[in-house]
Coordinates of C-alpha atoms (C1' of nucleotides) and ligand atoms in Angstrom, one line a residue:
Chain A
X523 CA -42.0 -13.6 210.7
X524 CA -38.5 -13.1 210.7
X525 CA -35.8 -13.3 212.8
X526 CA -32.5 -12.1 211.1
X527 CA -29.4 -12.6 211.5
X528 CA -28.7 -9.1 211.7
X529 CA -31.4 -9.0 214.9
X530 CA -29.3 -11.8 216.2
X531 CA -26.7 -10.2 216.7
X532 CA -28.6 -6.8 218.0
X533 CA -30.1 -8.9 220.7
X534 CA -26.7 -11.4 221.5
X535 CA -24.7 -8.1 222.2
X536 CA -27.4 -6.3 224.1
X537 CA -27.6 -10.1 226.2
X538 CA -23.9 -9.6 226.6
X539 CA -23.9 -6.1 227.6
X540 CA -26.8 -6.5 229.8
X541 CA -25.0 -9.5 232.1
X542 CA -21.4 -8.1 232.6
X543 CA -20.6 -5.8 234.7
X544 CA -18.7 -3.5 233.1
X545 CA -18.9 0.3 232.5
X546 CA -18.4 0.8 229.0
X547 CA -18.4 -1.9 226.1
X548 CA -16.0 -0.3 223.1
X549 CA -17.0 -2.0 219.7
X550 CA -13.7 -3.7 219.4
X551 CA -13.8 -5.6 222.7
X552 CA -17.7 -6.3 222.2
X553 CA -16.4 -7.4 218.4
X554 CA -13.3 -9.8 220.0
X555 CA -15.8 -11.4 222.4
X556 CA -18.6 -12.1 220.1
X557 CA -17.4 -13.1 217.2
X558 CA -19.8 -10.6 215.1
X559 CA -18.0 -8.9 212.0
X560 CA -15.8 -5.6 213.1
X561 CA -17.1 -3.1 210.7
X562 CA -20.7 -4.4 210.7
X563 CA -20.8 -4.5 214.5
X564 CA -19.9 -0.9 214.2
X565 CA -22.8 -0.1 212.1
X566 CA -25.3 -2.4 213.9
X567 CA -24.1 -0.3 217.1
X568 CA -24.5 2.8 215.9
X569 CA -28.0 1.8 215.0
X570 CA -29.0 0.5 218.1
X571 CA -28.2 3.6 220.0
X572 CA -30.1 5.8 216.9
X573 CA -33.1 3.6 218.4
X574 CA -32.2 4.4 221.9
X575 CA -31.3 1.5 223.6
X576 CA -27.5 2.9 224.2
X577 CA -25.7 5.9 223.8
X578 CA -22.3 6.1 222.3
X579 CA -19.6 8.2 223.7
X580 CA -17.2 9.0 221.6
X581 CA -13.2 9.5 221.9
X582 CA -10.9 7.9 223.9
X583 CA -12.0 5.7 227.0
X584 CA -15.4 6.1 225.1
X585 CA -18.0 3.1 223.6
X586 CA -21.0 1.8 224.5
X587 CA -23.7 1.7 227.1
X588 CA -27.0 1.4 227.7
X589 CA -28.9 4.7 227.7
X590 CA -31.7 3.4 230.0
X591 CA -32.3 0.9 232.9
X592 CA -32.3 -2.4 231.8
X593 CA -35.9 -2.8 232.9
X594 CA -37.4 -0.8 230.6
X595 CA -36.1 -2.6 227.7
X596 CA -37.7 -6.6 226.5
X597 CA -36.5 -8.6 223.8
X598 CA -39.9 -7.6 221.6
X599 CA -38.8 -3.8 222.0
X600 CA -35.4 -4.6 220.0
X601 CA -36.9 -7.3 217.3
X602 CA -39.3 -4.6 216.6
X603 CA -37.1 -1.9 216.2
X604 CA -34.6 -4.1 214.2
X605 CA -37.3 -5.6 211.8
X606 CA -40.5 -2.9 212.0
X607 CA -43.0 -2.7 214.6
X608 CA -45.2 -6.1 212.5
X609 CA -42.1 -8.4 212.7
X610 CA -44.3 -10.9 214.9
X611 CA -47.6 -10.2 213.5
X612 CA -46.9 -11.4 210.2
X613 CA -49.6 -14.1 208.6
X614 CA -48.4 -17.7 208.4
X615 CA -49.7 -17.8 204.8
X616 CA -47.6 -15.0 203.5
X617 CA -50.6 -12.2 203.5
X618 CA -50.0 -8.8 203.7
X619 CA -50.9 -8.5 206.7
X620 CA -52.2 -10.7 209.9
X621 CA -55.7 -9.0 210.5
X622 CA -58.7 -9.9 212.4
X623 CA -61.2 -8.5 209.9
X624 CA -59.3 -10.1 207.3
X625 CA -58.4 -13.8 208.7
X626 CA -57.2 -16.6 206.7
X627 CA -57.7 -20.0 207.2
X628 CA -55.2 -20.4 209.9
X629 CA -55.6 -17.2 211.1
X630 CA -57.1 -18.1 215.0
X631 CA -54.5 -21.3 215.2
X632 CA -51.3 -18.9 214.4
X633 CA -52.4 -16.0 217.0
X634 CA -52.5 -18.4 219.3
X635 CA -49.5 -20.5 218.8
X636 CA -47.8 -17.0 218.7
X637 CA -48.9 -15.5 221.7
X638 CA -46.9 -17.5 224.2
X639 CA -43.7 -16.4 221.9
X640 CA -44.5 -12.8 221.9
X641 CA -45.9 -13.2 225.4
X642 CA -42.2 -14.5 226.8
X643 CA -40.5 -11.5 224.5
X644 CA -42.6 -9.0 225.8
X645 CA -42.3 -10.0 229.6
X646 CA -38.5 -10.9 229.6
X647 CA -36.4 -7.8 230.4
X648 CA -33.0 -7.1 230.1
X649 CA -32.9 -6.7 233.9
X650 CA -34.6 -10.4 234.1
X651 CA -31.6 -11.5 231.7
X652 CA -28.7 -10.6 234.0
X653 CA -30.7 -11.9 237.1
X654 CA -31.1 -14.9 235.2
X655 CA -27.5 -14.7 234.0
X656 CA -26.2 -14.4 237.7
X657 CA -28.3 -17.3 239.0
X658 CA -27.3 -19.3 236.1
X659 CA -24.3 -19.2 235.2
X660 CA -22.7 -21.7 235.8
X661 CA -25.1 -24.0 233.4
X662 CA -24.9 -21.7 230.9
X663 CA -22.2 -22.3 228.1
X664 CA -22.7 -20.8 224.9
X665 CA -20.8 -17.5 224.5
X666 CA -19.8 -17.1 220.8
X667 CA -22.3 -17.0 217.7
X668 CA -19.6 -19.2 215.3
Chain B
X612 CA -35.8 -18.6 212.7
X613 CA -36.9 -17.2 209.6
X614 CA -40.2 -18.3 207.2
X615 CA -39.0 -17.1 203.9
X616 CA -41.4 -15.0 201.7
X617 CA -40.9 -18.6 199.4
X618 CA -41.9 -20.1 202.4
X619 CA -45.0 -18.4 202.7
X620 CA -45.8 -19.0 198.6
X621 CA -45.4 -22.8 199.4
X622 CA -47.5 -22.8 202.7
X623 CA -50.2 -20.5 200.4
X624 CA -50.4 -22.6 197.6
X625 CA -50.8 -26.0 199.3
X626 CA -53.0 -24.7 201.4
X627 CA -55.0 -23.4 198.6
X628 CA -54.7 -26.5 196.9
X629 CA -56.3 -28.6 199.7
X630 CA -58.7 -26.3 200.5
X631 CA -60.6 -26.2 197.0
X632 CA -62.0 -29.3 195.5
X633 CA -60.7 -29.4 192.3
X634 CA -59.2 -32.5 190.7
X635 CA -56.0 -30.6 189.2
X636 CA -54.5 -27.6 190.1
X637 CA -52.0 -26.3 186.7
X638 CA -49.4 -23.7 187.5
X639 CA -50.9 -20.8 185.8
X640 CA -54.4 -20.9 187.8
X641 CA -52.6 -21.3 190.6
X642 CA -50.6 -18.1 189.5
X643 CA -53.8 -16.0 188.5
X644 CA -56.0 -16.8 191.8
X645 CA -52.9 -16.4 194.3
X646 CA -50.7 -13.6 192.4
X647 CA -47.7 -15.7 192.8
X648 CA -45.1 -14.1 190.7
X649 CA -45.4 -17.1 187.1
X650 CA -42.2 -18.6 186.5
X651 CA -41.4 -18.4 190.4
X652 CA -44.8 -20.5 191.0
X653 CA -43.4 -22.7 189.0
X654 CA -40.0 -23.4 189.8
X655 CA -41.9 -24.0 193.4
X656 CA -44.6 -26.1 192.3
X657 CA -41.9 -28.3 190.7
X658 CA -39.6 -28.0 193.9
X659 CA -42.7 -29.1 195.9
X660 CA -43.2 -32.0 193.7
X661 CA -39.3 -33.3 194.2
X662 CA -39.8 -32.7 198.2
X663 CA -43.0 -35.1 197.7
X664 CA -45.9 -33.1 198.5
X665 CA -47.2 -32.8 195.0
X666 CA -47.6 -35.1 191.9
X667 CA -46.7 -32.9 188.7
X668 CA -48.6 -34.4 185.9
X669 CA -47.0 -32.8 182.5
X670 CA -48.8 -31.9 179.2
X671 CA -52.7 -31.3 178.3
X672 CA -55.0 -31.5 180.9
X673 CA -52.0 -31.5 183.1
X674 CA -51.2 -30.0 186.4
X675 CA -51.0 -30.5 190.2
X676 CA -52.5 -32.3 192.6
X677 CA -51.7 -33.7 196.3
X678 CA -49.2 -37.0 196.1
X679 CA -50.7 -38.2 199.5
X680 CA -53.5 -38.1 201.8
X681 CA -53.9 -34.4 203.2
X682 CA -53.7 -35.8 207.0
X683 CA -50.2 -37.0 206.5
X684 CA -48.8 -33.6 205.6
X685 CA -48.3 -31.1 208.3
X686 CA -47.3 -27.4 208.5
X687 CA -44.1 -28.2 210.3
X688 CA -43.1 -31.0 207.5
X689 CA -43.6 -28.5 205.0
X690 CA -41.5 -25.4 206.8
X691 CA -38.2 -27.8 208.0
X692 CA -38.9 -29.0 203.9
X693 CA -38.6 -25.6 202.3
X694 CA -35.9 -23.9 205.3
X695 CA -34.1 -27.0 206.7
X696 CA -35.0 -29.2 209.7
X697 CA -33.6 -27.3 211.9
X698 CA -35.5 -24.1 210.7
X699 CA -38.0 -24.0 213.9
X700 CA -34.8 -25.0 216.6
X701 CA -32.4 -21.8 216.5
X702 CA -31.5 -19.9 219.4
X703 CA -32.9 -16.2 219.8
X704 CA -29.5 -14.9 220.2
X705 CA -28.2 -16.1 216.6
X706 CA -25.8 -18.9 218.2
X707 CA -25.2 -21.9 215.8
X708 CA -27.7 -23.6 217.0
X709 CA -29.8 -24.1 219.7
X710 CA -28.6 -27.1 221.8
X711 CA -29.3 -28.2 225.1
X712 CA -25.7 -29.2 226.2
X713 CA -24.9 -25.8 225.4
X714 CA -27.6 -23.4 226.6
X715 CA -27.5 -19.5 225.8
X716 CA -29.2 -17.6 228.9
X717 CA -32.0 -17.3 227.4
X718 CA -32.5 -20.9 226.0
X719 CA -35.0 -22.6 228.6
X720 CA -37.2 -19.6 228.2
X721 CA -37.0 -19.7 224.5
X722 CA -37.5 -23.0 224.2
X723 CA -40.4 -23.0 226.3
X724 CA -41.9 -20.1 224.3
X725 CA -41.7 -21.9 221.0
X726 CA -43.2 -25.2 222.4
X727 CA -46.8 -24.1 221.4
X728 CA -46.0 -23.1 218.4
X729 CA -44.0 -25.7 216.9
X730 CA -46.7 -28.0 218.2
X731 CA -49.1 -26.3 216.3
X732 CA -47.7 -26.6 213.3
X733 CA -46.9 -30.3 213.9
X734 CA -50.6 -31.1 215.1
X735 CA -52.0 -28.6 212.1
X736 CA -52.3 -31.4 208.8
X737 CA -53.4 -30.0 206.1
X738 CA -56.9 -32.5 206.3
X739 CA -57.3 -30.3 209.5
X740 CA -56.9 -27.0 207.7
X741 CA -59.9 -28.5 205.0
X742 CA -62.0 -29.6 207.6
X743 CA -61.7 -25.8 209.2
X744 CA -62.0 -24.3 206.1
X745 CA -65.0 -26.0 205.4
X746 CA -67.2 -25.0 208.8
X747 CA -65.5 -21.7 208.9
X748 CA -65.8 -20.7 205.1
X749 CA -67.7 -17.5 205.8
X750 CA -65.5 -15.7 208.1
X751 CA -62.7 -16.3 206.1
X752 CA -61.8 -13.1 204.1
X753 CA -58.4 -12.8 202.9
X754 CA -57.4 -15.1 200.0
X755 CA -54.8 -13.0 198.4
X756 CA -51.7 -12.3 199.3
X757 CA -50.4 -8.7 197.4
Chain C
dA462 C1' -50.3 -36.4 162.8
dT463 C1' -51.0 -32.0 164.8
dA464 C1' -52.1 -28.3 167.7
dA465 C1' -52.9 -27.0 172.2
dT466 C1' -51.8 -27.2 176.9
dA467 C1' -49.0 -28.4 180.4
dT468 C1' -44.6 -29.0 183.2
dA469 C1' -39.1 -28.8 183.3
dC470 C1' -35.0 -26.6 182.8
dT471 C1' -31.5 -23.0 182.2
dA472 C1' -29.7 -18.6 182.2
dT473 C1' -30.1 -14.2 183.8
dA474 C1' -31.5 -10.0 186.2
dA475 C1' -33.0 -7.3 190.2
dA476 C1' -33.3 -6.6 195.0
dA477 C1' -32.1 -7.4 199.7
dA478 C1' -29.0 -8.8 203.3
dG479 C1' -24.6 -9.3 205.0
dG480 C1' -19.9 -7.9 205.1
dT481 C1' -15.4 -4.9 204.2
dA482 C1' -12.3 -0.8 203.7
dG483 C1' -11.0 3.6 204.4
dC484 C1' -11.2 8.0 206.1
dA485 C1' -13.5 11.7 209.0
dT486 C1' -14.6 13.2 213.5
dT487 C1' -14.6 13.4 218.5
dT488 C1' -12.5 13.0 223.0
dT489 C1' -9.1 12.6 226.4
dA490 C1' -4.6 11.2 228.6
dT491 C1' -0.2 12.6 228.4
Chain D
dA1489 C1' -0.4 20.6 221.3
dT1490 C1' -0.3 15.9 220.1
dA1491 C1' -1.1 11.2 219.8
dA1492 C1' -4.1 7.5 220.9
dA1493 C1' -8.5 5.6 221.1
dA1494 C1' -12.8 5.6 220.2
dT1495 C1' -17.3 6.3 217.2
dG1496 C1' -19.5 8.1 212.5
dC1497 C1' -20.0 7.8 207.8
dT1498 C1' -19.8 6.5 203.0
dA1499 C1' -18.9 3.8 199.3
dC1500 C1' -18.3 -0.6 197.7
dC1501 C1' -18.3 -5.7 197.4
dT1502 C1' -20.4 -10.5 198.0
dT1503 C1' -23.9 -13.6 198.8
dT1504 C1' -28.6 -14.9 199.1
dT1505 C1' -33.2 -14.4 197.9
dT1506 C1' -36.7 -13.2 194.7
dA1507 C1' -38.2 -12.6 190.0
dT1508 C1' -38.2 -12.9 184.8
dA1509 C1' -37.6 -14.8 180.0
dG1510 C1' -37.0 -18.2 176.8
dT1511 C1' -36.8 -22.7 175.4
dA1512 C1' -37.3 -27.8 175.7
dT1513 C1' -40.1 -31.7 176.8
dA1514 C1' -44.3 -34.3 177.7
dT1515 C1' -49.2 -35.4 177.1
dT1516 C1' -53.6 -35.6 175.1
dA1517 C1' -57.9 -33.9 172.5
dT1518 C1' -59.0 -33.5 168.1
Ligands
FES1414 S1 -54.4 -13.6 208.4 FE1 -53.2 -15.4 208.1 S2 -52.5 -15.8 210.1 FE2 -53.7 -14.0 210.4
FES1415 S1 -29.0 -21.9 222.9 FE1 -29.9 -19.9 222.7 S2 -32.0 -20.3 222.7 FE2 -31.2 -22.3 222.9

DNA sequence: ATAATATACTATAAAAAGGTAGCATTTTAT
DNA sequence: ATAAAATGCTACCTTTTTATAGTATATTAT
């Protein structure tokens, strides 16, 4: 299982996107709030609307938004697409693969200290964020990754 | 969060190790029944050794075996050992770290999702692990990890 | 003593992840 | 038309992780 940084990011600026109200997020404002690396946030934006969870619009008074509603899209949806459809299915024991015909020993104890994880993922939308977000905010202080 | 491919090796071999009953455990059987990459093996047996998990026990008729009683090691100890102690405490949306003072939005959900899992691996010694092994020997399969 | 069998150490290479720079392309306000 | 403001793309660089090779050192059976 793995979490990188580069799927940190992917899911901090979707967060961000998801709880402001703004029409259009350019890279270099979503760059100057978040602290992420220009160039790289470029890239990692471009990705995430190859994958479909924003469209781009290019020229001026063009950037970023999200291509569908905010409920159709959980926080498992964008680790998968970001680290391959297994990211959270990996075995704790470094196996190929985490497989029911093929458990090891702590096969049954993982799956099930991983299912309330990959349960929350799955059930919290980016809708849920922002209503979360808008309840919230005022206890919630952590803005910038650095 | 991240559990390194090393990770994994470590988590393999020493669970491996208290699995079988042998007396000593040299590098290169290690290497041959879990196709651990050799000098890699190594370098991780002998970094195991230095955390204090293992006893290395050098020339002829050497190898290594367990430094203390399998119920006193745990999968968490082992994990925060190879990744750092905060490896299992990091907020999903990559900020530096995941603090309570300073919540992300999605921190008291997060946190609540990895509850069960980090308790796992802190309840989960490696006595435990034997003790499964040993009842559940037949239904366990996979042993290697290419 | 000596040979065999181990671990320990060091240097290096290869692969993956993270990050940077520059230019091309698209769109729109003026 | 043109300039400004945006994304798209490619090539390259740096750092970290994973893997390999060779040598030194330690221990013990014989
Ligand atoms: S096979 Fe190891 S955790 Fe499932
Ligand atoms: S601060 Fe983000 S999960 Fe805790």
């Amino acid at each position: 299982m793995i979490l990188s940084k580069t799927t940190e990011y992917a899911l901090n600026v979707l967060a961000f996107m998801a709880t402001r109200n703004k029409e259009m997020y350019p890279a270099d404002y979503l760059c100057k709030e978040l602290k992420i690396p220009r160039q790289y946030l470029k890239r990692l934006l471009t990705d995430l609307s190859k994958k479909g969870f924003i469209t781009s619009i290019r020229g001026r008074n063009g950037g970023f938004i999200f291509s569908r509603d905010l409920s159709t899209i959980n926080f498992l949806h964008v680790i998968e697409a970001m680290e391959g459809p297994e990211a959270m299915n990996t075995c704790l024991l470094g196996f190929t693969a985490c497989i029911v015909d093929h458990p090891c020993v702590m096969h049954d104890l993982w799956t099930k200290a991983r299912s309330k994880m990959t349960e929350t993922l799955t059930n919290t939308s980016f809708a849920d964020l922002k209503n979360k977000y808008d309840k919230d905010k005022k206890s919630i202080a952590q803005i910038i990754i650095h």
